[in-house]
Amino acid sequence: MNKLLLFSGAFIIIFSACKKTEVPLPMNEACIQQTMDPLAVAYDTNQVYYINYSGKHCGFMPFNSKNYWVYEDSIFDGNGNFKTVKIDTLRYTKTLQTPDQLIWWETKKDVGLPRKIYASENAIYGLENGSFIVDSFYTKRELYEAEKDTVNFLASFVDIVAFGKIIKTTEALRTEAGSFSNYIMLEKYAPGYRRDRVYFVPGFGVIKYTSEFYKAPGPPSNMKLFIKSTLIGYHTEN
């Protein structure tokens, strides 16, 4: 009898040790909607800090440390002749915080958007070093969803004045990453200096970017293609 009880107890212990433990699956973190619109705000540089941040932001463009967009960059020489092609990835790997508690995302790659960027529900803002006020940052609205199909406005390349234009379209633009419709084309044009065009899908990001520079001698409209970036792959989490 004692042997039977001992055997039964050992069996219960072994069975309990082998029983599968239920582990709850991790919950997908919901993205945080951005509602503030920081129009023409200035900050002292000592008020802006780099921080560690793991949140997800949804809005006019989704931001997350895991998101990335892969581009094929065609590079041209000063005369507009094709030079080389390379593959590059847009990622926002650093975050900054301003005194109003806004989180700004930073990248090293240029696709026509600010390197330090914040997206509200319907606009994109850049955080730039002050040109006239030392030790300062200021915010600048770069792209927004206009009510009209075409909007003209005054823009700039840092301190170079440019003509800005936003055009809404329902046409499809096809890339290796897919076919995208209902995109916005942002153009910034400074005659005799530079012209940029950004093709942007609200809620997603840049699908194409071109940059041209003035080639002397010639009229101010004598622009030569310098770079063309086309989306070929991506991963986004909302």
PDB file of C-alpha atoms in Angstrom:
ATOM      1  CA  MET A   1       0.000   0.000   0.000  1.00  0.00           C
ATOM      2  CA  ASN A   2       2.810   2.395   0.909  1.00  0.00           C
ATOM      3  CA  LYS A   3       4.544   1.585  -2.378  1.00  0.00           C
ATOM      4  CA  LEU A   4       1.342   2.351  -4.279  1.00  0.00           C
ATOM      5  CA  LEU A   5       0.934   5.728  -2.553  1.00  0.00           C
ATOM      6  CA  LEU A   6       4.596   6.579  -3.198  1.00  0.00           C
ATOM      7  CA  PHE A   7       4.233   5.710  -6.886  1.00  0.00           C
ATOM      8  CA  SER A   8       1.033   7.763  -7.193  1.00  0.00           C
ATOM      9  CA  GLY A   9       2.673  10.776  -5.553  1.00  0.00           C
ATOM     10  CA  ALA A  10       5.689  10.559  -7.866  1.00  0.00           C
ATOM     11  CA  PHE A  11       3.378  10.342 -10.902  1.00  0.00           C
ATOM     12  CA  ILE A  12       1.501  13.470  -9.803  1.00  0.00           C
ATOM     13  CA  ILE A  13       4.771  15.377  -9.338  1.00  0.00           C
ATOM     14  CA  ILE A  14       6.075  14.329 -12.779  1.00  0.00           C
ATOM     15  CA  PHE A  15       2.726  15.124 -14.455  1.00  0.00           C
ATOM     16  CA  SER A  16       2.620  18.562 -12.813  1.00  0.00           C
ATOM     17  CA  ALA A  17       6.182  19.317 -13.907  1.00  0.00           C
ATOM     18  CA  CYS A  18       5.388  18.375 -17.513  1.00  0.00           C
ATOM     19  CA  LYS A  19       2.109  20.285 -17.667  1.00  0.00           C
ATOM     20  CA  LYS A  20       2.275  23.174 -20.180  1.00  0.00           C
ATOM     21  CA  THR A  21       2.098  26.623 -18.630  1.00  0.00           C
ATOM     22  CA  GLU A  22      -0.161  29.107 -20.419  1.00  0.00           C
ATOM     23  CA  VAL A  23       1.865  32.202 -21.372  1.00  0.00           C
ATOM     24  CA  PRO A  24      -0.192  35.221 -22.440  1.00  0.00           C
ATOM     25  CA  LEU A  25       0.693  36.556 -25.900  1.00  0.00           C
ATOM     26  CA  PRO A  26       2.112  40.095 -25.990  1.00  0.00           C
ATOM     27  CA  MET A  27      -0.461  42.744 -26.833  1.00  0.00           C
ATOM     28  CA  ASN A  28       0.196  44.979 -29.822  1.00  0.00           C
ATOM     29  CA  GLU A  29       0.761  48.480 -28.522  1.00  0.00           C
ATOM     30  CA  ALA A  30      -1.762  50.911 -29.982  1.00  0.00           C
ATOM     31  CA  CYS A  31      -0.359  53.879 -31.850  1.00  0.00           C
ATOM     32  CA  ILE A  32      -0.756  57.319 -30.310  1.00  0.00           C
ATOM     33  CA  GLN A  33      -2.674  59.835 -32.406  1.00  0.00           C
ATOM     34  CA  GLN A  34      -0.896  63.188 -32.662  1.00  0.00           C
ATOM     35  CA  THR A  35      -3.273  66.147 -32.391  1.00  0.00           C
ATOM     36  CA  MET A  36      -1.026  69.144 -31.700  1.00  0.00           C
ATOM     37  CA  ASP A  37       0.023  71.461 -34.548  1.00  0.00           C
ATOM     38  CA  PRO A  38       3.187  73.365 -33.563  1.00  0.00           C
ATOM     39  CA  LEU A  39       2.969  76.289 -35.990  1.00  0.00           C
ATOM     40  CA  ALA A  40       6.015  78.615 -35.888  1.00  0.00           C
ATOM     41  CA  VAL A  41       7.163  77.672 -32.385  1.00  0.00           C
ATOM     42  CA  ALA A  42      10.680  78.523 -31.175  1.00  0.00           C
ATOM     43  CA  TYR A  43      12.676  76.652 -28.521  1.00  0.00           C
ATOM     44  CA  ASP A  44      16.031  77.251 -26.857  1.00  0.00           C
ATOM     45  CA  THR A  45      18.468  74.483 -27.743  1.00  0.00           C
ATOM     46  CA  ASN A  46      18.940  73.652 -24.042  1.00  0.00           C
ATOM     47  CA  GLN A  47      15.199  72.874 -23.852  1.00  0.00           C
ATOM     48  CA  VAL A  48      15.358  70.143 -26.500  1.00  0.00           C
ATOM     49  CA  TYR A  49      16.618  66.717 -25.411  1.00  0.00           C
ATOM     50  CA  TYR A  50      17.347  63.367 -27.017  1.00  0.00           C
ATOM     51  CA  ILE A  51      15.347  60.677 -25.214  1.00  0.00           C
ATOM     52  CA  ASN A  52      14.811  56.920 -25.384  1.00  0.00           C
ATOM     53  CA  TYR A  53      11.308  56.360 -26.715  1.00  0.00           C
ATOM     54  CA  SER A  54       9.540  53.165 -27.797  1.00  0.00           C
ATOM     55  CA  GLY A  55       6.034  54.420 -28.550  1.00  0.00           C
ATOM     56  CA  LYS A  56       4.168  54.312 -31.861  1.00  0.00           C
ATOM     57  CA  HIS A  57       2.776  57.442 -33.469  1.00  0.00           C
ATOM     58  CA  CYS A  58       0.021  57.458 -36.065  1.00  0.00           C
ATOM     59  CA  GLY A  59      -1.055  60.458 -38.078  1.00  0.00           C
ATOM     60  CA  PHE A  60      -0.067  62.020 -41.399  1.00  0.00           C
ATOM     61  CA  MET A  61       2.938  59.664 -41.328  1.00  0.00           C
ATOM     62  CA  PRO A  62       3.423  56.643 -39.025  1.00  0.00           C
ATOM     63  CA  PHE A  63       6.478  56.732 -36.757  1.00  0.00           C
ATOM     64  CA  ASN A  64       7.911  53.754 -34.941  1.00  0.00           C
ATOM     65  CA  SER A  65      11.485  52.588 -34.339  1.00  0.00           C
ATOM     66  CA  LYS A  66      10.611  49.392 -36.272  1.00  0.00           C
ATOM     67  CA  ASN A  67       9.272  51.160 -39.362  1.00  0.00           C
ATOM     68  CA  TYR A  68      11.437  51.489 -42.461  1.00  0.00           C
ATOM     69  CA  TRP A  69      11.155  52.459 -46.121  1.00  0.00           C
ATOM     70  CA  VAL A  70      13.656  51.143 -48.699  1.00  0.00           C
ATOM     71  CA  TYR A  71      14.552  53.298 -51.713  1.00  0.00           C
ATOM     72  CA  GLU A  72      16.443  52.869 -54.942  1.00  0.00           C
ATOM     73  CA  ASP A  73      18.497  56.054 -55.307  1.00  0.00           C
ATOM     74  CA  SER A  74      19.585  56.993 -58.826  1.00  0.00           C
ATOM     75  CA  ILE A  75      22.461  59.500 -58.630  1.00  0.00           C
ATOM     76  CA  PHE A  76      23.342  61.933 -61.446  1.00  0.00           C
ATOM     77  CA  ASP A  77      26.375  64.171 -62.036  1.00  0.00           C
ATOM     78  CA  GLY A  78      26.365  67.974 -62.319  1.00  0.00           C
ATOM     79  CA  ASN A  79      25.278  67.787 -65.954  1.00  0.00           C
ATOM     80  CA  GLY A  80      22.298  65.551 -65.275  1.00  0.00           C
ATOM     81  CA  ASN A  81      23.987  62.403 -66.608  1.00  0.00           C
ATOM     82  CA  PHE A  82      23.333  59.121 -64.802  1.00  0.00           C
ATOM     83  CA  LYS A  83      26.209  58.196 -62.505  1.00  0.00           C
ATOM     84  CA  THR A  84      25.277  55.317 -60.199  1.00  0.00           C
ATOM     85  CA  VAL A  85      22.477  53.642 -58.273  1.00  0.00           C
ATOM     86  CA  LYS A  86      22.349  52.532 -54.651  1.00  0.00           C
ATOM     87  CA  ILE A  87      19.843  51.080 -52.208  1.00  0.00           C
ATOM     88  CA  ASP A  88      19.243  53.047 -49.025  1.00  0.00           C
ATOM     89  CA  THR A  89      16.836  52.776 -46.103  1.00  0.00           C
ATOM     90  CA  LEU A  90      14.869  55.481 -44.327  1.00  0.00           C
ATOM     91  CA  ARG A  91      14.603  54.809 -40.591  1.00  0.00           C
ATOM     92  CA  TYR A  92      13.899  57.073 -37.652  1.00  0.00           C
ATOM     93  CA  THR A  93      16.295  55.819 -34.998  1.00  0.00           C
ATOM     94  CA  LYS A  94      16.508  58.826 -32.656  1.00  0.00           C
ATOM     95  CA  THR A  95      13.862  60.808 -30.819  1.00  0.00           C
ATOM     96  CA  LEU A  96      13.857  64.267 -29.283  1.00  0.00           C
ATOM     97  CA  GLN A  97      11.448  65.941 -26.889  1.00  0.00           C
ATOM     98  CA  THR A  98      10.542  69.626 -26.813  1.00  0.00           C
ATOM     99  CA  PRO A  99       9.181  71.558 -23.787  1.00  0.00           C
ATOM    100  CA  ASP A 100       5.581  71.100 -24.984  1.00  0.00           C
ATOM    101  CA  GLN A 101       6.097  67.302 -24.648  1.00  0.00           C
ATOM    102  CA  LEU A 102       6.090  66.691 -28.412  1.00  0.00           C
ATOM    103  CA  ILE A 103       8.204  63.791 -29.669  1.00  0.00           C
ATOM    104  CA  TRP A 104      10.286  64.462 -32.792  1.00  0.00           C
ATOM    105  CA  TRP A 105      11.818  61.681 -34.892  1.00  0.00           C
ATOM    106  CA  GLU A 106      15.258  61.979 -36.495  1.00  0.00           C
ATOM    107  CA  THR A 107      16.848  60.294 -39.518  1.00  0.00           C
ATOM    108  CA  LYS A 108      20.015  60.718 -41.570  1.00  0.00           C
ATOM    109  CA  LYS A 109      18.435  60.039 -44.966  1.00  0.00           C
ATOM    110  CA  ASP A 110      16.963  62.758 -47.169  1.00  0.00           C
ATOM    111  CA  VAL A 111      13.742  62.039 -49.066  1.00  0.00           C
ATOM    112  CA  GLY A 112      12.545  65.636 -49.213  1.00  0.00           C
ATOM    113  CA  LEU A 113      11.153  65.657 -45.677  1.00  0.00           C
ATOM    114  CA  PRO A 114      12.745  67.289 -42.603  1.00  0.00           C
ATOM    115  CA  ARG A 115      15.508  65.304 -40.914  1.00  0.00           C
ATOM    116  CA  LYS A 116      13.885  66.087 -37.543  1.00  0.00           C
ATOM    117  CA  ILE A 117      10.182  65.522 -38.077  1.00  0.00           C
ATOM    118  CA  TYR A 118       6.804  65.522 -36.345  1.00  0.00           C
ATOM    119  CA  ALA A 119       3.485  64.536 -37.930  1.00  0.00           C
ATOM    120  CA  SER A 120       0.088  65.655 -36.684  1.00  0.00           C
ATOM    121  CA  GLU A 121      -3.183  64.281 -38.055  1.00  0.00           C
ATOM    122  CA  ASN A 122      -2.887  66.193 -41.341  1.00  0.00           C
ATOM    123  CA  ALA A 123       0.512  67.886 -41.522  1.00  0.00           C
ATOM    124  CA  ILE A 124       4.262  67.377 -41.290  1.00  0.00           C
ATOM    125  CA  TYR A 125       6.562  69.742 -39.407  1.00  0.00           C
ATOM    126  CA  GLY A 126      10.306  70.120 -39.308  1.00  0.00           C
ATOM    127  CA  LEU A 127      12.502  71.125 -36.374  1.00  0.00           C
ATOM    128  CA  GLU A 128      15.314  73.312 -37.703  1.00  0.00           C
ATOM    129  CA  ASN A 129      18.204  75.291 -36.287  1.00  0.00           C
ATOM    130  CA  GLY A 130      17.451  78.995 -36.107  1.00  0.00           C
ATOM    131  CA  SER A 131      19.146  80.952 -38.901  1.00  0.00           C
ATOM    132  CA  PHE A 132      18.903  84.345 -37.210  1.00  0.00           C
ATOM    133  CA  ILE A 133      18.598  83.449 -33.522  1.00  0.00           C
ATOM    134  CA  VAL A 134      21.638  81.682 -32.083  1.00  0.00           C
ATOM    135  CA  ASP A 135      21.126  78.554 -29.954  1.00  0.00           C
ATOM    136  CA  SER A 136      17.536  78.030 -30.993  1.00  0.00           C
ATOM    137  CA  PHE A 137      15.246  75.637 -32.835  1.00  0.00           C
ATOM    138  CA  TYR A 138      12.094  76.613 -34.662  1.00  0.00           C
ATOM    139  CA  THR A 139       9.237  74.612 -36.146  1.00  0.00           C
ATOM    140  CA  LYS A 140       8.185  74.837 -39.772  1.00  0.00           C
ATOM    141  CA  ARG A 141       5.219  73.238 -41.514  1.00  0.00           C
ATOM    142  CA  GLU A 142       6.542  71.443 -44.587  1.00  0.00           C
ATOM    143  CA  LEU A 143       3.586  69.476 -45.958  1.00  0.00           C
ATOM    144  CA  TYR A 144      -0.114  69.326 -45.239  1.00  0.00           C
ATOM    145  CA  GLU A 145      -3.366  67.995 -46.640  1.00  0.00           C
ATOM    146  CA  ALA A 146      -4.909  70.984 -48.389  1.00  0.00           C
ATOM    147  CA  GLU A 147      -8.637  71.371 -48.993  1.00  0.00           C
ATOM    148  CA  LYS A 148      -8.070  72.490 -52.598  1.00  0.00           C
ATOM    149  CA  ASP A 149      -6.557  70.339 -55.341  1.00  0.00           C
ATOM    150  CA  THR A 150      -3.732  72.860 -55.865  1.00  0.00           C
ATOM    151  CA  VAL A 151      -2.276  75.263 -53.311  1.00  0.00           C
ATOM    152  CA  ASN A 152       0.571  77.743 -53.874  1.00  0.00           C
ATOM    153  CA  PHE A 153       2.558  79.119 -50.958  1.00  0.00           C
ATOM    154  CA  LEU A 154       5.905  80.649 -50.012  1.00  0.00           C
ATOM    155  CA  ALA A 155       8.508  78.015 -49.101  1.00  0.00           C
ATOM    156  CA  SER A 156      12.270  77.870 -48.608  1.00  0.00           C
ATOM    157  CA  PHE A 157      15.414  75.766 -48.706  1.00  0.00           C
ATOM    158  CA  VAL A 158      16.729  76.754 -45.255  1.00  0.00           C
ATOM    159  CA  ASP A 159      17.319  80.499 -45.893  1.00  0.00           C
ATOM    160  CA  ILE A 160      16.766  80.433 -49.700  1.00  0.00           C
ATOM    161  CA  VAL A 161      13.263  81.592 -50.649  1.00  0.00           C
ATOM    162  CA  ALA A 162      11.329  79.205 -52.911  1.00  0.00           C
ATOM    163  CA  PHE A 163       7.917  78.845 -54.520  1.00  0.00           C
ATOM    164  CA  GLY A 164       5.896  76.074 -52.922  1.00  0.00           C
ATOM    165  CA  LYS A 165       3.076  74.072 -54.470  1.00  0.00           C
ATOM    166  CA  ILE A 166       0.915  71.202 -53.196  1.00  0.00           C
ATOM    167  CA  ILE A 167      -1.073  69.166 -55.733  1.00  0.00           C
ATOM    168  CA  LYS A 168      -3.591  66.466 -54.758  1.00  0.00           C
ATOM    169  CA  THR A 169      -4.109  63.670 -57.256  1.00  0.00           C
ATOM    170  CA  THR A 170      -6.194  60.530 -57.616  1.00  0.00           C
ATOM    171  CA  GLU A 171      -3.812  59.032 -60.175  1.00  0.00           C
ATOM    172  CA  ALA A 172      -1.817  55.903 -59.410  1.00  0.00           C
ATOM    173  CA  LEU A 173       1.971  55.934 -59.155  1.00  0.00           C
ATOM    174  CA  ARG A 174       3.503  52.479 -59.600  1.00  0.00           C
ATOM    175  CA  THR A 175       6.755  51.427 -57.951  1.00  0.00           C
ATOM    176  CA  GLU A 176       8.374  48.097 -57.114  1.00  0.00           C
ATOM    177  CA  ALA A 177       6.750  48.420 -53.691  1.00  0.00           C
ATOM    178  CA  GLY A 178       3.253  48.590 -55.189  1.00  0.00           C
ATOM    179  CA  SER A 179       0.751  50.937 -56.801  1.00  0.00           C
ATOM    180  CA  PHE A 180      -0.174  54.040 -54.799  1.00  0.00           C
ATOM    181  CA  SER A 181      -3.072  56.400 -55.493  1.00  0.00           C
ATOM    182  CA  ASN A 182      -4.491  59.515 -53.808  1.00  0.00           C
ATOM    183  CA  TYR A 183      -1.013  60.877 -53.182  1.00  0.00           C
ATOM    184  CA  ILE A 184       0.160  64.466 -52.728  1.00  0.00           C
ATOM    185  CA  MET A 185       2.921  66.062 -54.774  1.00  0.00           C
ATOM    186  CA  LEU A 186       4.908  68.753 -52.970  1.00  0.00           C
ATOM    187  CA  GLU A 187       7.111  70.974 -55.123  1.00  0.00           C
ATOM    188  CA  LYS A 188       9.614  73.540 -53.868  1.00  0.00           C
ATOM    189  CA  TYR A 189      11.262  75.620 -56.584  1.00  0.00           C
ATOM    190  CA  ALA A 190      13.925  78.309 -56.231  1.00  0.00           C
ATOM    191  CA  PRO A 191      14.826  79.543 -59.766  1.00  0.00           C
ATOM    192  CA  GLY A 192      18.557  79.561 -60.319  1.00  0.00           C
ATOM    193  CA  TYR A 193      19.136  77.255 -57.356  1.00  0.00           C
ATOM    194  CA  ARG A 194      17.053  74.109 -56.788  1.00  0.00           C
ATOM    195  CA  ARG A 195      13.781  72.252 -57.370  1.00  0.00           C
ATOM    196  CA  ASP A 196      12.497  69.360 -55.207  1.00  0.00           C
ATOM    197  CA  ARG A 197       9.437  67.192 -55.729  1.00  0.00           C
ATOM    198  CA  VAL A 198       8.083  64.862 -53.033  1.00  0.00           C
ATOM    199  CA  TYR A 199       5.356  62.316 -53.813  1.00  0.00           C
ATOM    200  CA  PHE A 200       3.659  61.527 -50.518  1.00  0.00           C
ATOM    201  CA  VAL A 201       0.817  59.193 -49.491  1.00  0.00           C
ATOM    202  CA  PRO A 202      -0.995  60.484 -46.365  1.00  0.00           C
ATOM    203  CA  GLY A 203      -0.809  57.990 -43.520  1.00  0.00           C
ATOM    204  CA  PHE A 204       2.077  56.131 -45.174  1.00  0.00           C
ATOM    205  CA  GLY A 205       5.054  58.168 -46.379  1.00  0.00           C
ATOM    206  CA  VAL A 206       7.182  59.116 -49.389  1.00  0.00           C
ATOM    207  CA  ILE A 207       6.897  56.932 -52.495  1.00  0.00           C
ATOM    208  CA  LYS A 208       9.124  59.044 -54.762  1.00  0.00           C
ATOM    209  CA  TYR A 209      11.493  61.997 -54.441  1.00  0.00           C
ATOM    210  CA  THR A 210      13.467  63.999 -57.003  1.00  0.00           C
ATOM    211  CA  SER A 211      15.921  66.850 -56.531  1.00  0.00           C
ATOM    212  CA  GLU A 212      17.303  69.089 -59.277  1.00  0.00           C
ATOM    213  CA  PHE A 213      19.965  71.794 -59.127  1.00  0.00           C
ATOM    214  CA  TYR A 214      20.661  74.790 -61.351  1.00  0.00           C
ATOM    215  CA  LYS A 215      23.323  74.320 -64.008  1.00  0.00           C
ATOM    216  CA  ALA A 216      25.211  77.454 -65.069  1.00  0.00           C
ATOM    217  CA  PRO A 217      25.365  79.093 -67.508  1.00  0.00           C
ATOM    218  CA  GLY A 218      21.796  79.404 -68.674  1.00  0.00           C
ATOM    219  CA  PRO A 219      18.405  80.718 -67.590  1.00  0.00           C
ATOM    220  CA  PRO A 220      17.256  80.191 -63.979  1.00  0.00           C
ATOM    221  CA  SER A 221      15.027  77.353 -65.192  1.00  0.00           C
ATOM    222  CA  ASN A 222      18.047  75.335 -66.399  1.00  0.00           C
ATOM    223  CA  MET A 223      17.740  72.535 -63.836  1.00  0.00           C
ATOM    224  CA  LYS A 224      19.610  69.217 -63.909  1.00  0.00           C
ATOM    225  CA  LEU A 225      18.482  66.077 -62.088  1.00  0.00           C
ATOM    226  CA  PHE A 226      20.722  65.237 -59.125  1.00  0.00           C
ATOM    227  CA  ILE A 227      18.900  62.389 -57.361  1.00  0.00           C
ATOM    228  CA  LYS A 228      15.780  60.307 -57.851  1.00  0.00           C
ATOM    229  CA  SER A 229      14.624  58.079 -54.982  1.00  0.00           C
ATOM    230  CA  THR A 230      11.904  55.492 -55.632  1.00  0.00           C
ATOM    231  CA  LEU A 231      10.298  53.265 -53.002  1.00  0.00           C
ATOM    232  CA  ILE A 232      11.011  49.547 -53.519  1.00  0.00           C
ATOM    233  CA  GLY A 233      10.066  48.088 -50.126  1.00  0.00           C
ATOM    234  CA  TYR A 234       8.785  48.972 -46.669  1.00  0.00           C
ATOM    235  CA  HIS A 235       7.654  47.761 -43.262  1.00  0.00           C
ATOM    236  CA  THR A 236       5.255  49.818 -41.156  1.00  0.00           C
ATOM    237  CA  GLU A 237       3.426  49.079 -37.920  1.00  0.00           C
ATOM    238  CA  ASN A 238       0.465  51.169 -36.790  1.00  0.00           C
TER     239      ASN A 238
END
